[in-house]
Amino acid sequence: FLSLFAFNANYQLVETGLTPAMSDGLGWQTARISAVLGSLSIMIALGMILVSTLSKMKITDEVLLRVGLALSVIASTLIYFSWVRHAPLLNFMIPLILGAFSFPFLMVPARTIFTIAVDSKPVLERSHGMMQAALSMSGSVAGFTIPAFVAKYCVKTPTQIDASDPQREMSEYSLLLSLLCAMTFIGALFMT
């Protein structure tokens, strides 16, 4: 449950924070920022192909999940440290690319691991649909709670950015999403 929540939480950090951060930090307009968001879909699709290829090469779902969590920790931490007003475009793009590639590594293996675990419990035989719905709901909860958190506590206003040094686009609260993925990663290290 937690890995799917963490995946969606970090995705919401990008979706909610990208427009104000790039608008202020790079002076971009909405149409240009929308193109960046659209390009993330292509990167996620390429990540899905990579995850599928690695899975066919017998890389375990646990390893894939750990890779995704590690990439997500790095990406969300870089969002805080590198999204700085007037920083080079690369400072904004590197965390986005890492994040986009982390999503398939989180989404696919987490669902597979969960499904195998549920299938292995005879007592849950009649509850497979309900268990899958509960798993999906964990991601949905992040999808409707985290944008408000990001908008209220993570994204800085231009006035707040003016008053800070360095002039980071995101507040320290955005690091809570890195911490969430880091804790999930630590838990994933103990999976067998």
PDB file of C-alpha atoms in Angstrom:
ATOM      1  CA  PHE A   1       0.000   0.000   0.000  1.00  0.00           C
ATOM      2  CA  LEU A   2       2.667   2.466   1.052  1.00  0.00           C
ATOM      3  CA  SER A   3       4.743   2.160  -2.126  1.00  0.00           C
ATOM      4  CA  LEU A   4       1.711   2.984  -4.292  1.00  0.00           C
ATOM      5  CA  PHE A   5       0.826   5.913  -2.030  1.00  0.00           C
ATOM      6  CA  ALA A   6       4.459   7.127  -2.168  1.00  0.00           C
ATOM      7  CA  PHE A   7       4.549   6.769  -5.967  1.00  0.00           C
ATOM      8  CA  ASN A   8       1.408   8.842  -6.404  1.00  0.00           C
ATOM      9  CA  ALA A   9       2.485  11.371  -3.765  1.00  0.00           C
ATOM     10  CA  ASN A  10       5.721  12.082  -5.609  1.00  0.00           C
ATOM     11  CA  TYR A  11       3.890  12.276  -8.911  1.00  0.00           C
ATOM     12  CA  GLN A  12       1.574  14.868  -7.368  1.00  0.00           C
ATOM     13  CA  LEU A  13       4.606  16.860  -6.188  1.00  0.00           C
ATOM     14  CA  VAL A  14       5.674  17.127  -9.827  1.00  0.00           C
ATOM     15  CA  GLU A  15       2.208  17.753 -11.263  1.00  0.00           C
ATOM     16  CA  THR A  16       1.270  20.383  -8.692  1.00  0.00           C
ATOM     17  CA  GLY A  17       4.638  22.045  -8.222  1.00  0.00           C
ATOM     18  CA  LEU A  18       5.981  22.115 -11.772  1.00  0.00           C
ATOM     19  CA  THR A  19       3.897  24.952 -13.207  1.00  0.00           C
ATOM     20  CA  PRO A  20       4.516  27.534 -10.472  1.00  0.00           C
ATOM     21  CA  ALA A  21       8.183  26.496 -10.143  1.00  0.00           C
ATOM     22  CA  MET A  22       8.985  26.733 -13.863  1.00  0.00           C
ATOM     23  CA  SER A  23       6.886  29.866 -14.251  1.00  0.00           C
ATOM     24  CA  ASP A  24       8.806  31.665 -11.521  1.00  0.00           C
ATOM     25  CA  GLY A  25      12.171  29.929 -11.835  1.00  0.00           C
ATOM     26  CA  LEU A  26      12.510  29.988 -15.616  1.00  0.00           C
ATOM     27  CA  GLY A  27       9.942  32.627 -16.584  1.00  0.00           C
ATOM     28  CA  TRP A  28       8.056  30.103 -18.706  1.00  0.00           C
ATOM     29  CA  GLN A  29       4.408  30.384 -19.710  1.00  0.00           C
ATOM     30  CA  THR A  30       1.783  27.687 -19.226  1.00  0.00           C
ATOM     31  CA  ALA A  31       1.866  26.295 -22.794  1.00  0.00           C
ATOM     32  CA  ARG A  32       5.589  25.604 -22.628  1.00  0.00           C
ATOM     33  CA  ILE A  33       5.239  23.989 -19.195  1.00  0.00           C
ATOM     34  CA  SER A  34       2.373  21.830 -20.499  1.00  0.00           C
ATOM     35  CA  ALA A  35       4.695  20.522 -23.200  1.00  0.00           C
ATOM     36  CA  VAL A  36       7.138  19.445 -20.485  1.00  0.00           C
ATOM     37  CA  LEU A  37       4.342  17.675 -18.593  1.00  0.00           C
ATOM     38  CA  GLY A  38       3.286  15.983 -21.833  1.00  0.00           C
ATOM     39  CA  SER A  39       6.834  14.811 -22.491  1.00  0.00           C
ATOM     40  CA  LEU A  40       6.800  13.088 -19.096  1.00  0.00           C
ATOM     41  CA  SER A  41       4.213  10.671 -20.532  1.00  0.00           C
ATOM     42  CA  ILE A  42       6.714   9.612 -23.168  1.00  0.00           C
ATOM     43  CA  MET A  43       9.403   9.089 -20.524  1.00  0.00           C
ATOM     44  CA  ILE A  44       7.000   7.059 -18.379  1.00  0.00           C
ATOM     45  CA  ALA A  45       6.127   4.923 -21.418  1.00  0.00           C
ATOM     46  CA  LEU A  46       9.827   4.315 -22.091  1.00  0.00           C
ATOM     47  CA  GLY A  47      10.239   3.421 -18.419  1.00  0.00           C
ATOM     48  CA  MET A  48       7.401   0.891 -18.750  1.00  0.00           C
ATOM     49  CA  ILE A  49       9.199  -0.724 -21.682  1.00  0.00           C
ATOM     50  CA  LEU A  50      12.420  -0.835 -19.649  1.00  0.00           C
ATOM     51  CA  VAL A  51      10.671  -2.394 -16.634  1.00  0.00           C
ATOM     52  CA  SER A  52       9.008  -4.975 -18.882  1.00  0.00           C
ATOM     53  CA  THR A  53      12.347  -5.824 -20.503  1.00  0.00           C
ATOM     54  CA  LEU A  54      14.096  -6.142 -17.142  1.00  0.00           C
ATOM     55  CA  SER A  55      11.268  -8.309 -15.831  1.00  0.00           C
ATOM     56  CA  LYS A  56      11.608 -10.628 -18.837  1.00  0.00           C
ATOM     57  CA  MET A  57      15.317 -10.839 -17.999  1.00  0.00           C
ATOM     58  CA  LYS A  58      14.234 -12.302 -14.630  1.00  0.00           C
ATOM     59  CA  ILE A  59      15.063  -9.216 -12.555  1.00  0.00           C
ATOM     60  CA  THR A  60      12.836  -9.678  -9.503  1.00  0.00           C
ATOM     61  CA  ASP A  61       9.955  -7.377  -8.718  1.00  0.00           C
ATOM     62  CA  GLU A  62      11.553  -6.613  -5.359  1.00  0.00           C
ATOM     63  CA  VAL A  63      14.721  -5.342  -7.058  1.00  0.00           C
ATOM     64  CA  LEU A  64      12.694  -3.299  -9.555  1.00  0.00           C
ATOM     65  CA  LEU A  65      10.681  -1.771  -6.713  1.00  0.00           C
ATOM     66  CA  ARG A  66      13.851  -0.875  -4.801  1.00  0.00           C
ATOM     67  CA  VAL A  67      15.302   0.788  -7.926  1.00  0.00           C
ATOM     68  CA  GLY A  68      12.097   2.793  -8.337  1.00  0.00           C
ATOM     69  CA  LEU A  69      12.091   3.874  -4.704  1.00  0.00           C
ATOM     70  CA  ALA A  70      15.760   4.893  -4.867  1.00  0.00           C
ATOM     71  CA  LEU A  71      15.149   6.905  -8.051  1.00  0.00           C
ATOM     72  CA  SER A  72      12.113   8.508  -6.446  1.00  0.00           C
ATOM     73  CA  VAL A  73      14.067   9.521  -3.336  1.00  0.00           C
ATOM     74  CA  ILE A  74      16.775  11.065  -5.514  1.00  0.00           C
ATOM     75  CA  ALA A  75      14.285  12.819  -7.824  1.00  0.00           C
ATOM     76  CA  SER A  76      12.130  14.301  -5.076  1.00  0.00           C
ATOM     77  CA  THR A  77      15.192  15.429  -3.107  1.00  0.00           C
ATOM     78  CA  LEU A  78      16.651  17.049  -6.223  1.00  0.00           C
ATOM     79  CA  ILE A  79      13.377  18.902  -6.763  1.00  0.00           C
ATOM     80  CA  TYR A  80      13.936  20.689  -3.471  1.00  0.00           C
ATOM     81  CA  PHE A  81      17.658  21.354  -3.945  1.00  0.00           C
ATOM     82  CA  SER A  82      17.848  22.102  -7.683  1.00  0.00           C
ATOM     83  CA  TRP A  83      14.616  23.938  -8.446  1.00  0.00           C
ATOM     84  CA  VAL A  84      16.064  27.360  -7.718  1.00  0.00           C
ATOM     85  CA  ARG A  85      15.033  30.633  -9.335  1.00  0.00           C
ATOM     86  CA  HIS A  86      17.053  31.329 -12.510  1.00  0.00           C
ATOM     87  CA  ALA A  87      18.797  27.951 -12.353  1.00  0.00           C
ATOM     88  CA  PRO A  88      19.700  26.319 -15.674  1.00  0.00           C
ATOM     89  CA  LEU A  89      16.965  24.290 -17.367  1.00  0.00           C
ATOM     90  CA  LEU A  90      18.899  21.105 -16.578  1.00  0.00           C
ATOM     91  CA  ASN A  91      18.321  21.708 -12.850  1.00  0.00           C
ATOM     92  CA  PHE A  92      14.600  21.418 -13.481  1.00  0.00           C
ATOM     93  CA  MET A  93      14.779  18.592 -16.025  1.00  0.00           C
ATOM     94  CA  ILE A  94      17.066  16.079 -14.262  1.00  0.00           C
ATOM     95  CA  PRO A  95      14.658  15.494 -11.328  1.00  0.00           C
ATOM     96  CA  LEU A  96      11.740  15.297 -13.763  1.00  0.00           C
ATOM     97  CA  ILE A  97      13.466  12.670 -15.898  1.00  0.00           C
ATOM     98  CA  LEU A  98      14.529  10.611 -12.866  1.00  0.00           C
ATOM     99  CA  GLY A  99      11.026  10.887 -11.415  1.00  0.00           C
ATOM    100  CA  ALA A 100       9.365   9.896 -14.687  1.00  0.00           C
ATOM    101  CA  PHE A 101      11.562   6.806 -14.937  1.00  0.00           C
ATOM    102  CA  SER A 102      10.956   5.920 -11.291  1.00  0.00           C
ATOM    103  CA  PHE A 103       7.176   5.742 -11.678  1.00  0.00           C
ATOM    104  CA  PRO A 104       7.040   2.515 -13.756  1.00  0.00           C
ATOM    105  CA  PHE A 105       9.580   0.917 -11.395  1.00  0.00           C
ATOM    106  CA  LEU A 106       7.205   1.677  -8.533  1.00  0.00           C
ATOM    107  CA  MET A 107       3.831   1.065 -10.116  1.00  0.00           C
ATOM    108  CA  VAL A 108       4.269  -2.280 -11.889  1.00  0.00           C
ATOM    109  CA  PRO A 109       6.336  -4.225  -9.310  1.00  0.00           C
ATOM    110  CA  ALA A 110       4.264  -2.960  -6.369  1.00  0.00           C
ATOM    111  CA  ARG A 111       1.060  -4.266  -7.939  1.00  0.00           C
ATOM    112  CA  THR A 112       2.699  -7.563  -8.883  1.00  0.00           C
ATOM    113  CA  ILE A 113       4.188  -8.108  -5.412  1.00  0.00           C
ATOM    114  CA  PHE A 114       0.838  -7.290  -3.827  1.00  0.00           C
ATOM    115  CA  THR A 115      -1.097  -9.615  -6.150  1.00  0.00           C
ATOM    116  CA  ILE A 116       1.290 -12.513  -5.519  1.00  0.00           C
ATOM    117  CA  ALA A 117       1.054 -11.944  -1.755  1.00  0.00           C
ATOM    118  CA  VAL A 118      -2.757 -11.889  -1.838  1.00  0.00           C
ATOM    119  CA  ASP A 119      -2.878 -14.966  -4.081  1.00  0.00           C
ATOM    120  CA  SER A 120      -0.636 -16.881  -1.675  1.00  0.00           C
ATOM    121  CA  LYS A 121      -3.098 -16.489   1.220  1.00  0.00           C
ATOM    122  CA  PRO A 122      -5.962 -19.014   0.944  1.00  0.00           C
ATOM    123  CA  VAL A 123      -7.959 -17.034   3.505  1.00  0.00           C
ATOM    124  CA  LEU A 124      -8.111 -14.128   1.002  1.00  0.00           C
ATOM    125  CA  GLU A 125      -9.332 -16.284  -1.885  1.00  0.00           C
ATOM    126  CA  ARG A 126     -12.775 -14.665  -1.925  1.00  0.00           C
ATOM    127  CA  SER A 127     -11.383 -11.161  -1.335  1.00  0.00           C
ATOM    128  CA  HIS A 128      -9.054 -10.679  -4.320  1.00  0.00           C
ATOM    129  CA  GLY A 129     -11.210  -7.981  -5.922  1.00  0.00           C
ATOM    130  CA  MET A 130     -11.643  -6.114  -2.660  1.00  0.00           C
ATOM    131  CA  MET A 131      -7.896  -6.285  -1.954  1.00  0.00           C
ATOM    132  CA  GLN A 132      -7.055  -4.939  -5.419  1.00  0.00           C
ATOM    133  CA  ALA A 133      -9.574  -2.146  -4.910  1.00  0.00           C
ATOM    134  CA  ALA A 134      -7.958  -1.290  -1.562  1.00  0.00           C
ATOM    135  CA  LEU A 135      -4.549  -1.157  -3.237  1.00  0.00           C
ATOM    136  CA  SER A 136      -5.852   1.152  -5.950  1.00  0.00           C
ATOM    137  CA  MET A 137      -7.458   3.333  -3.303  1.00  0.00           C
ATOM    138  CA  SER A 138      -4.093   3.867  -1.579  1.00  0.00           C
ATOM    139  CA  GLY A 139      -2.844   5.516  -4.753  1.00  0.00           C
ATOM    140  CA  SER A 140      -6.068   7.457  -5.172  1.00  0.00           C
ATOM    141  CA  VAL A 141      -5.823   8.833  -1.634  1.00  0.00           C
ATOM    142  CA  ALA A 142      -2.453  10.358  -2.554  1.00  0.00           C
ATOM    143  CA  GLY A 143      -3.988  11.698  -5.745  1.00  0.00           C
ATOM    144  CA  PHE A 144      -6.626  13.713  -3.930  1.00  0.00           C
ATOM    145  CA  THR A 145      -4.797  14.687  -0.729  1.00  0.00           C
ATOM    146  CA  ILE A 146      -1.226  15.466  -1.788  1.00  0.00           C
ATOM    147  CA  PRO A 147      -1.983  18.237  -4.339  1.00  0.00           C
ATOM    148  CA  ALA A 148      -3.526  20.356  -1.573  1.00  0.00           C
ATOM    149  CA  PHE A 149      -0.528  19.646   0.680  1.00  0.00           C
ATOM    150  CA  VAL A 150       1.918  20.557  -2.108  1.00  0.00           C
ATOM    151  CA  ALA A 151       0.029  23.712  -3.064  1.00  0.00           C
ATOM    152  CA  LYS A 152      -0.322  24.905   0.533  1.00  0.00           C
ATOM    153  CA  TYR A 153       2.979  23.848   2.111  1.00  0.00           C
ATOM    154  CA  CYS A 154       5.534  22.961  -0.577  1.00  0.00           C
ATOM    155  CA  VAL A 155       5.214  25.485  -3.403  1.00  0.00           C
ATOM    156  CA  LYS A 156       6.611  28.870  -2.419  1.00  0.00           C
ATOM    157  CA  THR A 157       5.092  32.140  -3.550  1.00  0.00           C
ATOM    158  CA  PRO A 158       7.314  34.587  -5.467  1.00  0.00           C
ATOM    159  CA  THR A 159       7.422  36.746  -2.321  1.00  0.00           C
ATOM    160  CA  GLN A 160       8.651  33.796  -0.235  1.00  0.00           C
ATOM    161  CA  ILE A 161      11.249  32.991  -2.886  1.00  0.00           C
ATOM    162  CA  ASP A 162      12.421  36.634  -2.917  1.00  0.00           C
ATOM    163  CA  ALA A 163      12.978  36.459   0.843  1.00  0.00           C
ATOM    164  CA  SER A 164      14.937  33.198   0.794  1.00  0.00           C
ATOM    165  CA  ASP A 165      18.566  32.442   0.083  1.00  0.00           C
ATOM    166  CA  PRO A 166      19.048  30.348  -1.957  1.00  0.00           C
ATOM    167  CA  GLN A 167      15.874  31.179  -3.822  1.00  0.00           C
ATOM    168  CA  ARG A 168      14.360  27.680  -3.837  1.00  0.00           C
ATOM    169  CA  GLU A 169      11.016  27.178  -5.546  1.00  0.00           C
ATOM    170  CA  MET A 170       9.924  24.549  -3.000  1.00  0.00           C
ATOM    171  CA  SER A 171       9.821  24.697   0.779  1.00  0.00           C
ATOM    172  CA  GLU A 172      11.441  22.227   3.145  1.00  0.00           C
ATOM    173  CA  TYR A 173       8.066  20.481   3.467  1.00  0.00           C
ATOM    174  CA  SER A 174       8.585  18.990   0.013  1.00  0.00           C
ATOM    175  CA  LEU A 175      11.341  16.869   1.556  1.00  0.00           C
ATOM    176  CA  LEU A 176       8.635  14.995   3.491  1.00  0.00           C
ATOM    177  CA  LEU A 177       7.788  13.226   0.231  1.00  0.00           C
ATOM    178  CA  SER A 178      11.454  12.212  -0.131  1.00  0.00           C
ATOM    179  CA  LEU A 179      11.342  10.928   3.431  1.00  0.00           C
ATOM    180  CA  LEU A 180       8.183   8.937   2.672  1.00  0.00           C
ATOM    181  CA  CYS A 181       9.912   7.192  -0.232  1.00  0.00           C
ATOM    182  CA  ALA A 182      13.079   6.684   1.825  1.00  0.00           C
ATOM    183  CA  MET A 183      11.100   4.968   4.607  1.00  0.00           C
ATOM    184  CA  THR A 184       9.322   2.822   2.027  1.00  0.00           C
ATOM    185  CA  PHE A 185      12.706   1.977   0.478  1.00  0.00           C
ATOM    186  CA  ILE A 186      14.045   0.864   3.872  1.00  0.00           C
ATOM    187  CA  GLY A 187      10.986  -1.350   4.313  1.00  0.00           C
ATOM    188  CA  ALA A 188      11.494  -2.773   0.805  1.00  0.00           C
ATOM    189  CA  LEU A 189      15.038  -3.785   1.720  1.00  0.00           C
ATOM    190  CA  PHE A 190      13.558  -6.292   4.180  1.00  0.00           C
ATOM    191  CA  MET A 191      11.205  -7.920   1.651  1.00  0.00           C
ATOM    192  CA  THR A 192      11.977 -11.514   0.816  1.00  0.00           C
TER     193      THR A 192
END
